[in-house]
XYZ file of C-alpha atoms in Angstrom:
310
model
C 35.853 33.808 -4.887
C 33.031 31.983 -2.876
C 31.720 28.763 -3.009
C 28.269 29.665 -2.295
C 25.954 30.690 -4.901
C 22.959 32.826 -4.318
C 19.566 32.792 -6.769
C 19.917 34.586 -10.244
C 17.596 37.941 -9.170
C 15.279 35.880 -6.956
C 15.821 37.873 -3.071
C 15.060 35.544 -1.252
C 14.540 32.300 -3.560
C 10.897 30.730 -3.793
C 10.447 27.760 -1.903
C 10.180 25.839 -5.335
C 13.931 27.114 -6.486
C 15.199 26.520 -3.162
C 14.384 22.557 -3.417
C 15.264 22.755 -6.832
C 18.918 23.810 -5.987
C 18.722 21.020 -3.294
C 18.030 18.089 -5.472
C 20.568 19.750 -7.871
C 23.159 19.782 -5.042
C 22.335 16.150 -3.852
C 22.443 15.084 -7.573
C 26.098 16.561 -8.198
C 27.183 15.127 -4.449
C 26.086 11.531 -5.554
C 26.100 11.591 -9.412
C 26.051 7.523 -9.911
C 23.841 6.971 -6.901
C 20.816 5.895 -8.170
C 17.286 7.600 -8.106
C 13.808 7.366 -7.302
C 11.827 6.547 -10.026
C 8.576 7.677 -11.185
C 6.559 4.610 -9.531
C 8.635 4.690 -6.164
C 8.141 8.787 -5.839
C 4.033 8.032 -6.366
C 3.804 5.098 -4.473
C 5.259 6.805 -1.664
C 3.206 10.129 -2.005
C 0.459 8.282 -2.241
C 0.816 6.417 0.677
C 1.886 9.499 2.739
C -1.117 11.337 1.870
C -3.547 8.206 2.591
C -1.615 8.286 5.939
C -2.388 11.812 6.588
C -6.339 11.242 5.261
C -6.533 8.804 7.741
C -5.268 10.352 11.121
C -7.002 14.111 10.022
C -10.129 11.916 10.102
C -9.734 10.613 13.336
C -9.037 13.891 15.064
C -12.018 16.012 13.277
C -13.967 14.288 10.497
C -14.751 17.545 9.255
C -11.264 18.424 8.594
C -10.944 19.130 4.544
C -8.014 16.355 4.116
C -8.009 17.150 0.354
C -7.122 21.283 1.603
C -5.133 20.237 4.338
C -2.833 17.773 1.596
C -2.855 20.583 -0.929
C -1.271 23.227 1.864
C 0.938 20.376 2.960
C 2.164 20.014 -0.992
C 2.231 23.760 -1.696
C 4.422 24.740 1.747
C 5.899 21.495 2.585
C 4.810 17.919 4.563
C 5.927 18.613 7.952
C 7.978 16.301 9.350
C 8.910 14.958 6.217
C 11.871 13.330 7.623
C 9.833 11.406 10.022
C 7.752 9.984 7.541
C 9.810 9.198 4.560
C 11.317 6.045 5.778
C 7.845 4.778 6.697
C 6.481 5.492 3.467
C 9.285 4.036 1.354
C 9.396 0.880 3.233
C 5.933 0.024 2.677
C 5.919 1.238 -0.925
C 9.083 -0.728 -1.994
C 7.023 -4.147 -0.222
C 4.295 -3.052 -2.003
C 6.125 -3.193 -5.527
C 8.070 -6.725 -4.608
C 4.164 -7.732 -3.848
C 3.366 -7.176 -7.467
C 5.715 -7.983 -9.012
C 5.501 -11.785 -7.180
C 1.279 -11.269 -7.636
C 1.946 -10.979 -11.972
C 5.190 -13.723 -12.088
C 3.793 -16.264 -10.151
C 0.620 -18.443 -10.609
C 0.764 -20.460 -7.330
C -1.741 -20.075 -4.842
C -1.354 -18.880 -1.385
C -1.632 -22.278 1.524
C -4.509 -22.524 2.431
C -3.752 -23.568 5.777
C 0.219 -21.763 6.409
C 1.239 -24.546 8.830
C 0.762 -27.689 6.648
C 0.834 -26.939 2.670
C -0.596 -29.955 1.859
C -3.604 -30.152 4.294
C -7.108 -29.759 2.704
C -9.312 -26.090 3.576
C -11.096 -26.973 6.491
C -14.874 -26.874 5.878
C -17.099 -24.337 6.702
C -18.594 -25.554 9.650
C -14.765 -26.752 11.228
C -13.572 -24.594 14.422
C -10.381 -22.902 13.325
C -7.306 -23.897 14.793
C -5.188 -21.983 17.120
C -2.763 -21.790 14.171
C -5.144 -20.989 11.872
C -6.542 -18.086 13.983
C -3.183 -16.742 14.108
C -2.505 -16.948 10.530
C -5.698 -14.944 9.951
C -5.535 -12.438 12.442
C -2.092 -11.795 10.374
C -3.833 -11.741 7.299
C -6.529 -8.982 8.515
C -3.261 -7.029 10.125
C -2.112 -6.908 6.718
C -5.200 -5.976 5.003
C -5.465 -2.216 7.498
C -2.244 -1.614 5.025
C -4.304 -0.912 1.691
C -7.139 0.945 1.289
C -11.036 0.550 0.532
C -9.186 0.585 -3.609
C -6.311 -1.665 -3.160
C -3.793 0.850 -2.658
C -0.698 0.391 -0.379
C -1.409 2.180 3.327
C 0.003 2.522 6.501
C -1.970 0.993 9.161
C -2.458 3.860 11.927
C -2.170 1.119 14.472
C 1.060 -0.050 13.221
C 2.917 3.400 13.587
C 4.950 4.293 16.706
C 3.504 6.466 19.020
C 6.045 9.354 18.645
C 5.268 9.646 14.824
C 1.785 8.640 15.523
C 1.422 11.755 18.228
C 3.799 14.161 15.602
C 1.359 13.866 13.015
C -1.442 14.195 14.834
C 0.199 17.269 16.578
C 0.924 18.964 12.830
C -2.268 18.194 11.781
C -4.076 19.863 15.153
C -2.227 23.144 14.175
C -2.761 22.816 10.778
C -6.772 22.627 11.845
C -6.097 25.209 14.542
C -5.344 27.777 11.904
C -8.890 27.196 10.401
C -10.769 27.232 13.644
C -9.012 29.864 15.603
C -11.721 32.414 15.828
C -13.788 29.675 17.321
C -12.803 29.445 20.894
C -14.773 26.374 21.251
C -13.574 24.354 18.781
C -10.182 25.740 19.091
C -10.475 24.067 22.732
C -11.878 20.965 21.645
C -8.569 20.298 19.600
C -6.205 19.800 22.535
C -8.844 17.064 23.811
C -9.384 15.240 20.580
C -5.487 14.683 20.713
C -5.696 13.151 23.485
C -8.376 11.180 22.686
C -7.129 10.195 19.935
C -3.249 9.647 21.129
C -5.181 6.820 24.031
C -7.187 5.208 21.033
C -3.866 4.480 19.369
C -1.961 3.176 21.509
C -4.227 0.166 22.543
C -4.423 -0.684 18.658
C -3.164 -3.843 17.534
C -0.854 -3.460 14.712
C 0.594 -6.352 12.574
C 4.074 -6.980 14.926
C 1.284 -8.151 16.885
C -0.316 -10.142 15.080
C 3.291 -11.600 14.061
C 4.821 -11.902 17.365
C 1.403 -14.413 18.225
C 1.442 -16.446 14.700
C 5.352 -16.701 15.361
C 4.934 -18.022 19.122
C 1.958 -20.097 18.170
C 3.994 -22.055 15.278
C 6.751 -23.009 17.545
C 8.940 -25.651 15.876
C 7.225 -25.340 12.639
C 8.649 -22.168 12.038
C 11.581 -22.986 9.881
C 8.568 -25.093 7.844
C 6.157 -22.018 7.577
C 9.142 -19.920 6.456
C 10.551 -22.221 3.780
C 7.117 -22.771 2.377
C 6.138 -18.813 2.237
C 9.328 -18.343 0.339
C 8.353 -21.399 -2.044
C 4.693 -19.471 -2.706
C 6.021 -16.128 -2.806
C 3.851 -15.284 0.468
C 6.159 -12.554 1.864
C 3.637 -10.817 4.428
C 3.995 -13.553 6.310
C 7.857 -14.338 5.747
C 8.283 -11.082 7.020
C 6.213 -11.349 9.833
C 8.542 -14.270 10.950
C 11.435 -12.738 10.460
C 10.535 -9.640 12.270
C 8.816 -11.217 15.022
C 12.375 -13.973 15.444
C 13.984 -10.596 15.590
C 12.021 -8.299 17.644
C 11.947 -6.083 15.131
C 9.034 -4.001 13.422
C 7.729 -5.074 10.198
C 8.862 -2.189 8.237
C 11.689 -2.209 8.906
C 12.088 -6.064 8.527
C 11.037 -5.154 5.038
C 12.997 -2.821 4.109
C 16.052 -4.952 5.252
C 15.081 -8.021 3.308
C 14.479 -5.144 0.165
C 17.949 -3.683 0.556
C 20.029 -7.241 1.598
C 22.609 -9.008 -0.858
C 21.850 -12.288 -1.972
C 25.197 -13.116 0.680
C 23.609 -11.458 3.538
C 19.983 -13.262 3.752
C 21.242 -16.433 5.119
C 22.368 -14.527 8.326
C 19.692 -11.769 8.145
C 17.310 -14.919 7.900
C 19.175 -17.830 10.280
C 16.776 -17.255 13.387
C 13.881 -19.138 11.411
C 16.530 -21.834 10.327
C 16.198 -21.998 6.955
C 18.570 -24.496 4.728
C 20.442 -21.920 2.163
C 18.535 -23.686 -0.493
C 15.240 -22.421 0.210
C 16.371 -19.173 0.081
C 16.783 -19.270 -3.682
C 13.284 -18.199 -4.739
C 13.750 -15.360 -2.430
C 17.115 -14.318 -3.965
C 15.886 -14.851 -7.504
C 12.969 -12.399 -6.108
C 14.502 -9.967 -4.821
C 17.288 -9.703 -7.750
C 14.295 -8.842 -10.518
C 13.012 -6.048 -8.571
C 13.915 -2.652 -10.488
C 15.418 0.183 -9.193
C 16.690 -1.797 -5.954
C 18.202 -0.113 -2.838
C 20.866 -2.730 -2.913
C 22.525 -2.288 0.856
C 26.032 -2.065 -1.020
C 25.314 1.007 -3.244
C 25.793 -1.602 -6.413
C 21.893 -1.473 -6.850
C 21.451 1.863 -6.055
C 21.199 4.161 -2.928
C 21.754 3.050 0.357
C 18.586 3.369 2.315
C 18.485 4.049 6.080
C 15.135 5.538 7.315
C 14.484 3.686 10.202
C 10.814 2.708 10.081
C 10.231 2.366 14.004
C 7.056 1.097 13.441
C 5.674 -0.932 17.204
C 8.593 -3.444 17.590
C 7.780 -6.877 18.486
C 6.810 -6.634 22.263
């Protein structure tokens, strides 16, 4: 008898029974693993389709993003796999965020290399340190939109997914304006265009990789006292600039680590194991986990290659 099993009187099966029988067929491979939940599936979707908004707006700004997203929806995100990771990573920082924002009280430093030290006044040159700490700060504000909602920064993707997107979304558009041969033509230029713009975008690696270097030997300081506040944007920034890594993925690795692996995940920015406690404690209340060890959960791999720290 075979194994396979073909649709009851559907010839060929609708797109929507075909992923049907796929999440069936994942669920029964992986029965205990555990699933996205209903805030993790729309904070990703979300964030995917702000994505999408954003770079259909810089190749025509007459592009219909809320059609384009609906045909996406309907027949399928292209390049789905290329994005997921992306997405996920910044929606899983985006719940540990909130869920630090509504336990804890404590205000962020207001000046990230001393704790203590007073606001400088108004009419005070910043600091080289300070500088750095806000161009980090305005890096990490391109990752939410005009609302408050998580985003990916455009400038913070890696120009292969950066030039894929663009490239679905051009044919997507192409489709619309083929029977105009001049706008048709204008297409293949706007990528371009567009694919130069991006790359000479700053993202927030480097905005890290310059408050990291500036801090120098007050790293290990910075670092314990972010974890004391609950300021991860800019433990993470740390850690992926001591690393060289990008800062989604630096996330999602901190999201997914064991409370035994942070100390080595962690030990370029020198931290004594006791100020990693608030972070474990942190990281342990966060629902719905990707624990790296399956104990939490799915193991997560997506490799967001968001611009590494260069």
């Amino acid at each position: 008898m075979s194994e396979s099993f073909s649709s009851p009187g559907i010839d060929p099966p609708s797109p929507t029974l075909s992923a049907r029988l796929r999440e069936l067929a994942e669920y029964l491979a992986a029965p205990a693993a555990g699933r996205l939940t209903e805030e993790q599936r729309a904070l990703s979707l979300g964030i995917a389709r702000r994505l999408v908004t954003a770079v259909a707006a810089r190749l025509d700004p007459a592009i219909d993003a809320n059609a384009l997203w609906a045909d996406w929806l309907h027949g399928g995100v292209p390049g789905a796999e290329r994005l997921v990771g992306h997405c996920f990573a910044r929606a899983e920082e985006h719940r540990w965020r909130e869920q630090s924002a509504h336990r804890n009280a404590s205000p962020a430093p207001v000046h990230p290399g001393d704790a203590t030290a007073d606001a400088p006044a108004v009419d005070t040159a910043l600091s080289d340190v300070d500088r750095a700490y806000l161009a980090l700060q305005i890096a990490d504000r391109r990752r939410f939109d005009a609302l408050g909602n998580p985003a990916l920064a455009v400038g913070d993707l890696d120009a292969e997914l950066f030039r894929a997107l663009l490239l679905d979304i051009a044919a997507w558009r192409l489709a619309e304006v083929s029977r105009d041969t001049d706008r048709a033509a204008q297409l293949g230029d706007a990528v371009r265009a567009v694919v130069s713009r991006q790359a000479e975008e700053p993202g927030i690696a480097d905005a890290a990789n310059a408050y990291h270097a500036i801090l120098g030997d007050r790293v290990p300081q910075v670092a314990a006292d972010a974890i004391a506040r609950h300021n991860w944007p800019v433990l993470i920034a740390l850690a992926a600039a001591a690393h060289r890594r990008s800062y989604g993925d630096m996330a999602l690795s901190l999201l997914t680590a064991q409370a035994a692996a942070l100390p080595s995940l962690l030990a370029p920015l020198q931290l004594d194991r006791t100020a990693l406690a608030p972070l474990e404690a942190s990281l342990a209340m966060l629902p719905s986990r990707a624990v790296a060890d399956g104990g939490g959960g799915d193991q997560v791999d997506p490799k967001p290659s968001g611009r590494d720290g260069r």
